[in-house]
């Protein structure tokens, strides 16, 4: 999950070269140099960075991480950054491979950090499609399963059930445009503007450290820890399966805090995945989730439930959006939209402010390049940056390839998509593609400043604009959801690629190898993700149903956003609109307070976007994540160095083991093999009734 990090002029490091910065001693600079450590190692050509073994390992890890992301998508929609896990496992697999070949005398090419970067890029690109492909949001929101829950705009022209053929075709025609849209801007982003890209920078530091003698030893220990907790998590998932022989059975339905709290979604469900996610996510995110759970399921929903018959009809089904369920969904949507609007304006402001200063500085200092391929003023740079800049500018990707690729794919996409979604006419698609490069640039630039990708926010913007343009009678709901997919894939892949360029810049990986790796990973994801989703779709009959193992909460949220865009506020229950206004304003207000008080105080103020997630789902996963935070906090107090070194590895093991268990559990479900035991918890009075029924 992308995290917001406030920043002011972090992209303008060139402005900090004056004053004391120039007085740093040469010795100190050399001590800080990373590239001097690798000075004796030859940097392979961009073709040699793209090895067969790298793509084989990427394919295997891509499948693993796609299962993990898909499970997270279909349960809560909270997805942590998996870059560390991808880099670590990539290092482990290829290092093991090369060690075996070296002992047998068959090793022709040693394992380099550039190849490690290619693997990490390819794996993240592959698993990223599981998110941007909308399998837990807009794409699944088109299905009849989700449409039946909304009871609005569920006619045939506004629904489309999943199918492998159209899902794979759709992803192939929309997932590559974002890559070509930012290629011409790579030098401006990385060298001229010196954007930080915190996640890309952190990943590069990690990969560089793996390939030092000390880092390699630590990496082996980290992999060992990951393996232990992977095994534990997998076996724990297998053990739990035996007790899930019915609805509401098993450890995942354990009423930890009593049956009344269980009814209001407050319980610890023994999920190794979300304990691991909680160890990776910052404390503030986990606390925000818990605060949102208490506010909604602990206070608001019980109070609104008492208004049954007044605020909404008493005879409605629990799943009806005209009843309590409507309040849960639409108030959550209002907070998400308020948070999204605030951060959109904020990041756009950062982007425009940063661009203004970049071009202003260029005007007063014409020797500083902003466009073109001319090298920067290398003598003013550190040794590391000189070497990185030279190699980064050496392997150029011709601009004509980017432009030709963009227009070719855009034409193919505009011709193909109307055959998949007849509601989405070619001119709607052409309109999106006209504005998409500018939005992709804004997202990539904003991500470099704040580490926050607003891909889903741009997708929601497309839902409202295209949905309202098409209209409800012409299938505006389905057209809006499809347009969301087009926009999300463009802006998400654009920011991902620029992150990868930053990682490649810091590990001396060629921009060409980064681009090819991203293209190959995206192509893998366009096939792997639909196949993994199809396995879930066929294996679990209750997929997408509230209260099931895989409720896919964001699918209903996105569909209802599309309904709002088409039908307006008539879809809301009575008094819900007033509450939506209040919580929309509340999200903006809280974000404003967070930014105005400074970082020291902002860390104690909950994040509205995180608070909104439990409004519909419940608080059980927030408790899991807080348990993960508590484990990491205690570990840090006891031994901070070990917690920092092994915490991400332990968390990744917990996530990966439980995530990969979904593969055998899906196969068992498809084969008709059901768990043999149902472990269920009843109140004393219910238990007496059951006993009397069984033993009359």
XYZ file of C-alpha atoms in Angstrom:
696
model
C 0.000 0.000 0.000
C 1.448 3.337 -1.053
C 2.026 5.643 1.886
C 1.774 9.439 1.904
C 4.979 11.180 2.855
C 4.903 14.934 3.093
C 7.717 16.679 1.271
C 8.621 20.203 0.317
C 11.657 20.576 -1.907
C 12.993 17.043 -1.722
C 13.196 16.872 -5.505
C 15.527 19.827 -5.691
C 18.772 18.380 -4.369
C 20.707 20.459 -6.876
C 19.708 23.529 -4.871
C 21.458 22.105 -1.845
C 24.918 21.959 -3.432
C 25.911 25.381 -2.134
C 27.110 26.503 1.288
C 28.258 23.728 3.593
C 27.418 21.080 1.004
C 30.473 22.071 -1.034
C 32.765 21.841 1.982
C 32.368 18.144 2.531
C 35.756 16.490 2.446
C 36.716 14.121 -0.348
C 37.437 11.376 2.177
C 33.950 11.586 3.646
C 32.418 11.471 0.161
C 34.464 8.395 -0.673
C 33.412 6.679 2.519
C 29.796 7.281 1.559
C 30.314 6.064 -2.019
C 28.450 2.911 -3.000
C 29.874 2.637 -6.509
C 33.490 2.515 -5.262
C 32.595 -0.762 -3.513
C 31.593 -2.208 -6.906
C 34.384 -0.472 -8.859
C 36.169 -3.737 -9.653
C 33.012 -5.352 -11.052
C 32.238 -4.821 -14.711
C 28.734 -3.616 -15.514
C 27.200 -6.058 -18.033
C 25.619 -4.768 -21.242
C 21.849 -4.271 -21.211
C 21.377 -7.479 -23.244
C 23.387 -9.501 -20.690
C 21.287 -8.095 -17.836
C 18.247 -9.788 -19.420
C 19.052 -13.445 -18.758
C 16.855 -16.489 -19.241
C 17.286 -17.490 -15.590
C 16.120 -14.017 -14.507
C 12.846 -14.399 -16.396
C 12.332 -17.996 -15.241
C 12.725 -16.908 -11.609
C 10.511 -13.873 -12.291
C 7.795 -16.115 -13.719
C 7.825 -18.400 -10.656
C 7.864 -15.507 -8.181
C 5.296 -13.660 -10.289
C 2.822 -16.502 -9.804
C 3.538 -16.586 -6.057
C 3.045 -12.841 -5.612
C -0.025 -12.787 -7.858
C -1.719 -15.289 -5.532
C -0.793 -13.103 -2.552
C -2.026 -9.851 -4.131
C -5.199 -11.566 -5.395
C -6.013 -12.883 -1.934
C -5.469 -9.437 -0.407
C -7.567 -7.881 -3.200
C -10.489 -10.202 -2.573
C -10.439 -9.960 1.234
C -9.820 -6.334 2.242
C -8.110 -4.569 -0.661
C -5.130 -3.538 1.501
C -1.914 -4.389 -0.350
C 1.495 -3.596 1.193
C 4.640 -2.996 -0.820
C 6.149 -6.339 -1.837
C 9.357 -4.889 -3.348
C 11.532 -6.091 -0.449
C 10.164 -9.633 -0.679
C 10.617 -9.709 -4.470
C 14.209 -8.454 -4.266
C 15.123 -10.827 -1.432
C 13.571 -13.953 -2.986
C 15.021 -13.070 -6.395
C 18.466 -12.839 -4.830
C 17.995 -16.154 -3.017
C 16.780 -18.156 -6.032
C 19.394 -16.965 -8.517
C 22.208 -17.095 -5.946
C 21.299 -20.720 -5.228
C 21.124 -21.422 -8.966
C 24.523 -19.838 -9.724
C 26.193 -21.514 -6.730
C 25.054 -24.920 -7.995
C 26.291 -24.192 -11.523
C 29.578 -22.815 -10.194
C 30.257 -26.012 -8.252
C 29.512 -28.107 -11.332
C 31.723 -25.864 -13.521
C 28.838 -24.789 -15.772
C 28.498 -21.160 -14.654
C 28.987 -18.818 -17.626
C 27.719 -15.543 -16.183
C 27.876 -14.454 -12.518
C 24.827 -13.049 -10.733
C 24.932 -9.248 -10.651
C 22.904 -6.565 -8.906
C 21.705 -5.426 -12.346
C 20.171 -8.863 -12.962
C 18.678 -8.761 -9.444
C 17.053 -5.427 -10.347
C 15.631 -6.937 -13.545
C 14.043 -9.750 -11.498
C 12.569 -7.399 -8.909
C 11.151 -5.145 -11.647
C 9.643 -8.047 -13.563
C 8.053 -9.643 -10.471
C 6.501 -6.395 -9.231
C 5.215 -5.626 -12.754
C 3.640 -9.100 -12.956
C 1.921 -8.980 -9.574
C 0.990 -5.310 -10.075
C -1.510 -6.347 -12.759
C -3.439 -8.237 -10.068
C -4.147 -4.820 -8.526
C -4.470 -2.508 -11.544
C -6.424 -5.223 -13.398
C -9.323 -4.545 -11.037
C -10.033 -8.140 -9.992
C -11.071 -6.918 -6.569
C -12.535 -3.606 -7.759
C -13.817 -2.317 -11.098
C -13.534 -5.532 -13.170
C -15.297 -7.802 -10.668
C -17.726 -4.936 -10.011
C -19.125 -5.538 -13.518
C -20.332 -9.043 -12.619
C -23.901 -10.129 -11.839
C -22.758 -11.294 -8.380
C -21.935 -7.714 -7.392
C -24.780 -6.146 -9.422
C -27.386 -8.163 -7.496
C -26.131 -6.659 -4.233
C -26.694 -3.083 -5.376
C -30.268 -3.571 -6.731
C -29.655 -0.526 -8.967
C -28.612 -0.376 -12.629
C -28.263 -4.161 -12.768
C -29.843 -4.583 -16.200
C -28.005 -6.588 -18.825
C -26.342 -3.551 -20.447
C -24.678 -2.698 -17.111
C -23.292 -6.157 -16.246
C -20.591 -8.388 -17.699
C -19.540 -11.663 -16.108
C -15.841 -12.595 -15.960
C -14.396 -14.698 -18.763
C -10.753 -15.590 -19.343
C -10.725 -14.570 -23.018
C -12.057 -11.029 -22.657
C -10.160 -10.350 -19.398
C -6.801 -11.301 -20.959
C -7.595 -9.346 -24.154
C -8.669 -6.285 -22.147
C -5.484 -6.268 -20.069
C -3.233 -6.685 -23.100
C -4.723 -3.666 -24.899
C -4.690 -1.293 -21.877
C -1.673 -2.274 -19.740
C 1.214 -1.133 -21.980
C 0.195 2.432 -22.814
C 1.470 3.820 -19.508
C 4.946 2.394 -20.181
C 5.328 4.244 -23.490
C 3.818 7.482 -22.135
C 6.670 8.198 -19.659
C 9.699 6.812 -21.520
C 10.567 10.204 -23.114
C 10.511 11.812 -19.644
C 12.847 9.404 -17.825
C 15.894 11.736 -17.911
C 13.849 14.734 -16.785
C 12.418 12.782 -13.832
C 15.564 11.002 -12.638
C 18.517 13.263 -13.509
C 17.209 16.790 -14.131
C 14.516 16.925 -11.432
C 16.336 14.454 -9.146
C 13.042 13.051 -7.859
C 13.477 10.841 -4.808
C 11.011 7.963 -5.487
C 11.360 6.668 -1.899
C 10.241 3.080 -2.624
C 12.496 2.798 -5.683
C 15.420 4.273 -3.747
C 14.874 1.927 -0.786
C 14.709 -1.078 -3.132
C 17.968 -0.005 -4.802
C 19.735 0.322 -1.432
C 18.464 -3.161 -0.537
C 19.715 -4.729 -3.786
C 23.075 -2.958 -3.538
C 23.499 -4.257 0.011
C 22.722 -7.853 -1.049
C 25.716 -7.857 -3.374
C 28.308 -6.777 -0.799
C 30.000 -9.531 1.274
C 28.354 -8.372 4.517
C 24.979 -7.872 2.807
C 25.074 -11.350 1.245
C 25.540 -12.940 4.682
C 22.636 -10.945 6.107
C 20.480 -11.810 3.088
C 21.066 -15.526 3.704
C 19.897 -15.146 7.301
C 16.882 -13.124 6.156
C 15.932 -15.794 3.641
C 16.268 -18.449 6.346
C 13.898 -16.463 8.595
C 11.492 -15.947 5.694
C 11.549 -19.698 4.970
C 10.769 -20.620 8.576
C 7.762 -18.334 8.803
C 6.649 -19.256 5.283
C 6.497 -22.905 6.403
C 4.717 -22.005 9.640
C 2.165 -19.838 7.823
C 1.481 -22.462 5.146
C 1.050 -25.265 7.695
C -1.156 -23.031 9.865
C -3.398 -22.386 6.868
C -3.532 -26.129 6.163
C -4.391 -26.884 9.826
C -7.153 -24.261 9.879
C -8.717 -25.709 6.720
C -9.763 -28.901 8.549
C -12.158 -26.917 10.776
C -13.926 -24.860 8.068
C -16.574 -27.374 6.986
C -19.437 -24.853 6.769
C -20.424 -21.179 6.934
C -19.022 -19.355 9.964
C -16.789 -22.280 10.927
C -13.128 -22.407 11.917
C -10.569 -20.244 13.669
C -11.403 -17.344 11.325
C -14.790 -17.117 13.107
C -13.411 -17.311 16.644
C -15.367 -14.873 18.898
C -12.223 -13.604 20.656
C -13.961 -10.764 22.508
C -17.362 -12.389 22.941
C -20.331 -13.125 20.678
C -21.731 -9.582 20.748
C -18.396 -8.158 19.606
C -18.239 -10.932 16.972
C -21.620 -9.834 15.592
C -20.145 -6.354 15.143
C -17.052 -7.711 13.355
C -14.674 -7.341 16.313
C -12.573 -10.483 16.664
C -9.107 -11.850 15.955
C -9.416 -14.212 13.006
C -5.937 -15.829 13.268
C -4.921 -14.678 9.769
C -1.158 -14.982 9.313
C -1.468 -12.816 6.186
C -2.802 -9.754 7.978
C -0.499 -10.157 10.970
C 2.328 -10.000 8.401
C 0.746 -7.032 6.611
C 0.483 -5.278 9.971
C 4.220 -5.785 10.525
C 4.982 -4.104 7.179
C 2.466 -1.240 7.292
C 3.326 1.795 9.455
C 1.819 1.935 12.936
C -0.355 4.900 11.961
C -2.107 2.949 9.202
C -2.971 0.097 11.564
C -4.178 2.432 14.302
C -6.235 4.381 11.732
C -7.922 1.143 10.659
C -8.732 0.316 14.273
C -10.108 3.826 14.924
C -12.273 3.534 11.812
C -13.545 0.138 12.991
C -14.519 1.489 16.410
C -16.148 4.609 14.943
C -18.233 2.640 12.432
C -19.014 -0.825 13.822
C -18.667 0.172 17.470
C -20.674 3.431 17.441
C -22.335 4.509 14.179
C -23.876 1.311 12.785
C -25.476 0.242 16.105
C -26.981 3.762 16.433
C -28.275 3.792 12.832
C -29.607 0.268 13.297
C -31.821 1.609 16.096
C -33.408 3.943 13.500
C -34.682 0.960 11.513
C -38.191 1.747 10.290
C -37.491 5.480 10.420
C -34.282 6.077 8.468
C -34.835 3.015 6.255
C -37.568 0.339 5.843
C -37.426 -2.385 8.495
C -38.308 -5.210 6.091
C -35.271 -4.839 3.806
C -32.688 -7.592 3.361
C -29.412 -7.053 5.187
C -27.631 -6.776 1.814
C -29.920 -4.027 0.463
C -28.200 -0.739 -0.279
C -31.412 1.098 0.650
C -30.918 -0.061 4.244
C -28.064 -0.143 6.755
C -25.742 -1.624 4.135
C -26.216 1.540 2.070
C -25.021 3.705 4.955
C -21.961 1.495 5.377
C -21.009 1.593 1.709
C -21.807 5.193 0.775
C -20.365 6.842 3.892
C -17.173 4.863 3.285
C -17.189 6.027 -0.356
C -17.659 9.652 0.793
C -14.548 9.423 3.011
C -12.523 7.759 0.238
C -13.553 10.452 -2.256
C -12.844 13.260 0.243
C -9.398 11.851 0.995
C -8.735 11.231 -2.703
C -9.780 14.759 -3.712
C -7.611 16.340 -1.017
C -4.534 14.323 -1.971
C -5.166 14.842 -5.677
C -5.138 18.615 -5.186
C -2.181 18.380 -2.812
C -0.018 16.227 -5.104
C -1.030 18.306 -8.127
C 0.016 21.400 -6.170
C 3.378 19.794 -5.331
C 3.788 18.854 -8.997
C 3.038 22.325 -10.349
C 5.149 23.992 -7.637
C 8.075 21.679 -8.362
C 7.783 22.194 -12.125
C 7.603 25.963 -11.678
C 10.850 25.977 -9.681
C 12.574 23.570 -12.070
C 11.864 25.737 -15.097
C 12.484 28.941 -13.138
C 15.932 27.632 -12.103
C 16.589 26.593 -15.704
C 15.726 30.087 -16.946
C 18.283 31.663 -14.600
C 20.832 28.881 -15.216
C 20.561 27.861 -18.883
C 23.426 25.364 -18.510
C 21.150 23.080 -16.470
C 19.414 20.779 -18.982
C 15.685 20.135 -18.665
C 15.003 18.347 -21.916
C 16.961 16.446 -24.487
C 19.752 13.934 -23.962
C 22.588 16.320 -23.161
C 24.569 15.175 -20.115
C 24.295 17.094 -16.844
C 27.193 19.084 -15.446
C 29.008 15.974 -14.262
C 31.902 17.615 -12.356
C 29.389 19.153 -9.941
C 28.038 15.705 -9.084
C 29.370 13.156 -6.614
C 31.366 10.172 -7.886
C 28.308 7.902 -7.569
C 26.009 10.268 -9.447
C 28.591 10.871 -12.185
C 28.913 7.155 -12.850
C 25.166 6.535 -12.592
C 24.304 9.461 -14.891
C 26.784 8.342 -17.576
C 25.409 4.801 -17.641
C 21.795 5.966 -17.404
C 22.279 8.213 -20.472
C 24.326 5.625 -22.375
C 21.524 3.213 -23.310
C 18.862 5.520 -24.697
C 15.364 4.400 -25.636
C 14.610 6.352 -28.832
C 11.722 8.782 -28.457
C 10.253 7.670 -31.796
C 9.807 4.154 -30.358
C 7.843 5.550 -27.406
C 5.637 7.769 -29.591
C 5.056 5.074 -32.214
C 4.331 2.489 -29.533
C 1.854 4.766 -27.753
C -0.121 5.666 -30.862
C -0.082 2.104 -32.208
C -1.402 0.616 -28.971
C -3.917 3.475 -28.596
C -5.340 2.789 -32.070
C -5.497 -0.979 -31.453
C -7.082 -0.371 -28.052
C -9.700 2.068 -29.403
C -10.605 -0.472 -32.079
C -10.674 -3.491 -29.729
C -12.329 -2.241 -26.528
C -15.748 -1.455 -28.103
C -15.949 -5.136 -29.086
C -15.416 -6.133 -25.443
C -17.643 -3.386 -23.993
C -20.059 -2.172 -26.664
C -21.141 0.635 -24.263
C -17.619 2.130 -24.441
C -17.472 3.782 -27.867
C -14.178 4.522 -29.603
C -14.445 8.275 -29.046
C -14.714 7.806 -25.265
C -11.484 5.791 -25.383
C -9.793 8.352 -27.651
C -10.719 11.117 -25.189
C -9.091 9.184 -22.326
C -5.922 8.631 -24.380
C -5.650 12.332 -25.223
C -5.522 13.294 -21.526
C -3.784 10.127 -20.259
C -0.125 11.137 -20.923
C -0.540 14.362 -18.915
C -2.201 12.487 -16.044
C 0.449 9.748 -16.218
C 3.163 12.398 -15.953
C 1.409 14.043 -12.986
C 1.081 10.681 -11.232
C 4.706 9.709 -11.916
C 5.979 13.122 -10.775
C 3.763 13.138 -7.678
C 4.881 9.612 -6.829
C 8.488 10.769 -7.030
C 7.749 13.553 -4.562
C 5.462 11.814 -2.071
C 5.720 8.042 -2.813
C 1.932 8.104 -3.245
C 0.428 6.745 -6.472
C -3.019 8.200 -7.160
C -3.889 5.597 -9.818
C -7.176 4.628 -8.136
C -8.131 8.321 -7.773
C -7.644 8.931 -11.500
C -9.661 5.756 -12.116
C -12.540 7.094 -10.001
C -12.397 10.347 -11.960
C -12.867 8.339 -15.181
C -15.831 6.494 -13.614
C -17.725 9.725 -12.965
C -16.818 11.525 -16.205
C -17.387 8.664 -18.674
C -20.332 7.191 -16.727
C -22.186 10.515 -16.727
C -21.287 11.097 -20.403
C -22.671 7.706 -21.510
C -25.785 7.813 -19.284
C -27.588 5.078 -17.377
C -29.886 3.969 -20.201
C -26.904 3.385 -22.503
C -24.913 1.260 -20.051
C -23.107 4.089 -18.281
C -22.319 1.976 -15.208
C -20.407 -0.635 -17.212
C -18.780 2.026 -19.419
C -17.631 3.947 -16.324
C -16.098 0.833 -14.768
C -14.331 -0.067 -18.028
C -13.029 3.509 -18.382
C -11.737 3.270 -14.817
C -9.728 0.215 -15.848
C -8.257 1.992 -18.877
C -7.201 5.027 -16.832
C -5.906 3.060 -13.817
C -3.684 0.840 -15.937
C -2.126 3.786 -17.758
C -1.262 5.918 -14.726
C -0.301 2.950 -12.491
C 2.191 1.450 -14.954
C 3.635 4.926 -15.656
C 4.508 5.532 -11.997
C 5.745 1.937 -11.592
C 8.134 2.306 -14.523
C 9.592 5.589 -13.256
C 10.109 3.947 -9.844
C 11.974 1.170 -11.676
C 14.068 3.703 -13.600
C 15.114 5.171 -10.252
C 16.017 1.721 -8.908
C 17.937 0.960 -12.103
C 19.731 4.324 -11.947
C 21.019 3.520 -8.437
C 22.059 -0.069 -9.275
C 23.558 0.785 -12.703
C 20.894 -1.261 -14.471
C 20.278 -0.017 -17.994
C 17.032 1.886 -18.744
C 16.589 -0.484 -21.703
C 16.755 -3.569 -19.496
C 14.340 -1.916 -17.040
C 11.886 -1.145 -19.845
C 12.114 -4.639 -21.357
C 11.766 -6.226 -17.912
C 8.668 -4.112 -17.200
C 7.156 -5.040 -20.593
C 7.823 -8.765 -20.057
C 6.499 -8.622 -16.483
C 3.377 -6.783 -17.614
C 2.797 -9.367 -20.370
C 3.185 -12.181 -17.822
C 0.732 -10.433 -15.503
C -1.838 -10.044 -18.284
C -2.028 -13.849 -18.461
C -1.213 -14.954 -14.910
C -3.582 -12.582 -13.059
C -6.758 -13.517 -14.999
C -5.899 -17.218 -14.621
C -5.400 -16.869 -10.843
C -8.633 -14.874 -10.524
C -10.457 -17.488 -12.612
C -9.243 -20.165 -10.197
C -10.723 -18.207 -7.266
C -13.907 -17.499 -9.253
C -14.515 -21.168 -10.034
C -13.298 -22.623 -6.727
C -15.286 -20.447 -4.300
C -19.025 -20.242 -4.962
C -19.509 -17.409 -2.459
C -16.798 -15.160 -3.956
C -17.898 -11.541 -3.627
C -20.667 -12.244 -1.105
C -20.506 -10.132 2.108
C -19.459 -12.230 5.097
C -17.751 -14.887 2.964
C -14.065 -15.777 3.001
C -13.489 -13.571 -0.051
C -16.056 -10.720 0.034
C -14.212 -8.474 -2.498
C -15.477 -5.323 -0.749
C -14.088 -2.823 -3.235
C -15.977 -4.425 -6.128
C -19.263 -3.209 -4.616
C -17.709 0.155 -3.699
C -16.556 0.798 -7.286
C -19.858 -0.324 -8.760
C -21.764 2.025 -6.486
C -19.462 4.876 -7.450
C -20.426 4.166 -11.070
C -24.129 4.159 -10.104
C -23.672 7.489 -8.326
C -22.009 8.915 -11.420
C -24.906 7.820 -13.626
C -27.982 8.211 -11.400
C -26.864 10.878 -8.948
C -27.916 10.899 -5.299
C -31.262 9.169 -5.904
C -29.499 5.862 -5.194
C -28.825 6.834 -1.563
C -30.974 5.840 1.441
C -32.808 8.534 3.448
C -30.506 10.851 5.465
C -27.477 9.080 4.001
C -26.598 12.056 1.803
C -26.300 14.357 4.837
C -23.945 11.928 6.546
C -21.964 11.559 3.312
C -21.469 15.340 3.154
C -20.323 15.340 6.786
C -17.776 12.545 6.323
C -16.574 13.921 2.971
C -15.821 17.231 4.717
C -14.402 15.358 7.719
C -11.853 13.561 5.488
C -10.704 16.852 3.949
C -10.571 18.561 7.347
C -8.520 15.794 9.002
C -6.050 15.735 6.101
C -5.738 19.507 6.334
C -5.038 19.289 10.068
C -2.452 16.536 9.468
C -0.549 18.684 6.968
C -0.777 21.886 9.001
C 0.519 20.576 12.349
C 3.770 19.097 11.003
C 5.161 15.569 10.993
C 5.742 15.349 14.755
C 2.034 15.759 15.511
C 0.634 14.296 12.284
C 1.826 10.824 13.313
C -0.803 10.875 16.071
C -3.712 11.819 13.762
C -5.487 8.958 11.925
C -5.522 8.839 8.105
C -9.104 9.155 6.711
C -8.522 6.780 3.770
C -7.442 4.028 6.162
C -10.312 4.815 8.550
C -12.822 4.353 5.695
C -11.769 0.812 4.760
C -13.380 -0.977 7.779
C -16.666 0.956 7.369
C -17.954 -1.730 5.030
C -15.746 -4.733 5.827
C -15.549 -4.719 9.622
C -12.739 -4.491 12.144
C -11.456 -8.071 12.294
C -8.536 -7.555 9.888
C -7.605 -4.288 11.660
C -7.189 -6.285 14.885
C -4.939 -8.753 13.025
C -2.831 -5.904 11.707
C -2.589 -4.256 15.118
C -1.358 -7.591 16.508
C 1.359 -7.483 13.812
C 2.256 -3.929 14.843
C 2.376 -4.958 18.513
C 4.717 -7.873 17.730
C 7.049 -5.584 15.799
C 6.906 -2.882 18.485
C 7.823 -5.303 21.296
C 10.553 -6.835 19.126
C 11.961 -3.340 18.424
C 12.006 -2.525 22.135
C 13.863 -5.753 22.920
C 16.314 -5.699 19.989
C 15.860 -2.876 17.465
C 18.704 -3.967 15.171
C 17.272 -7.470 14.734
C 13.738 -6.159 14.313
C 14.880 -3.778 11.571
C 16.894 -6.478 9.820
C 14.497 -9.422 10.084
C 11.057 -7.820 10.562
C 10.323 -7.460 6.814
C 11.552 -11.032 6.172
C 9.332 -12.507 8.925
C 6.353 -10.486 7.689
C 6.969 -11.589 4.096
C 7.137 -15.227 5.220
C 3.785 -14.952 7.006
C 2.172 -13.294 3.967
C 3.695 -15.644 1.370
C 2.939 -18.899 3.233
C -0.710 -18.086 3.882
C -1.055 -16.606 0.395
C 0.308 -19.650 -1.404
C -1.978 -21.922 0.665
C -4.854 -20.521 -1.418
C -3.545 -22.537 -4.402
C -3.981 -26.022 -2.845
C -7.191 -24.910 -1.079
C -8.609 -23.765 -4.441
C -7.626 -27.046 -6.069
C -9.271 -28.983 -3.223
C -12.456 -26.927 -3.633
C -12.505 -27.523 -7.410
C -12.018 -31.265 -6.819
C -15.008 -31.293 -4.437
C -12.902 -32.146 -1.369
C -14.535 -30.419 1.603
C -13.111 -29.886 5.125
C -14.218 -32.703 7.470
C -14.953 -30.620 10.621
C -17.013 -27.537 11.417
C -15.811 -25.705 14.517
C -18.519 -23.202 15.471
C -19.221 -21.098 18.545
C -22.713 -20.670 19.978
C -24.211 -18.841 22.923
C -25.324 -20.952 25.905
C -29.022 -20.559 25.047
C -28.427 -21.545 21.391
C -26.356 -24.512 22.497
C -29.209 -25.736 24.744
C -31.622 -25.496 21.800
C -29.251 -27.463 19.590
C -28.785 -30.133 22.284
C -32.558 -30.444 22.753
C -33.036 -30.751 19.005
C -30.370 -33.439 18.649
C -31.387 -35.296 21.818
C -35.184 -34.902 22.143
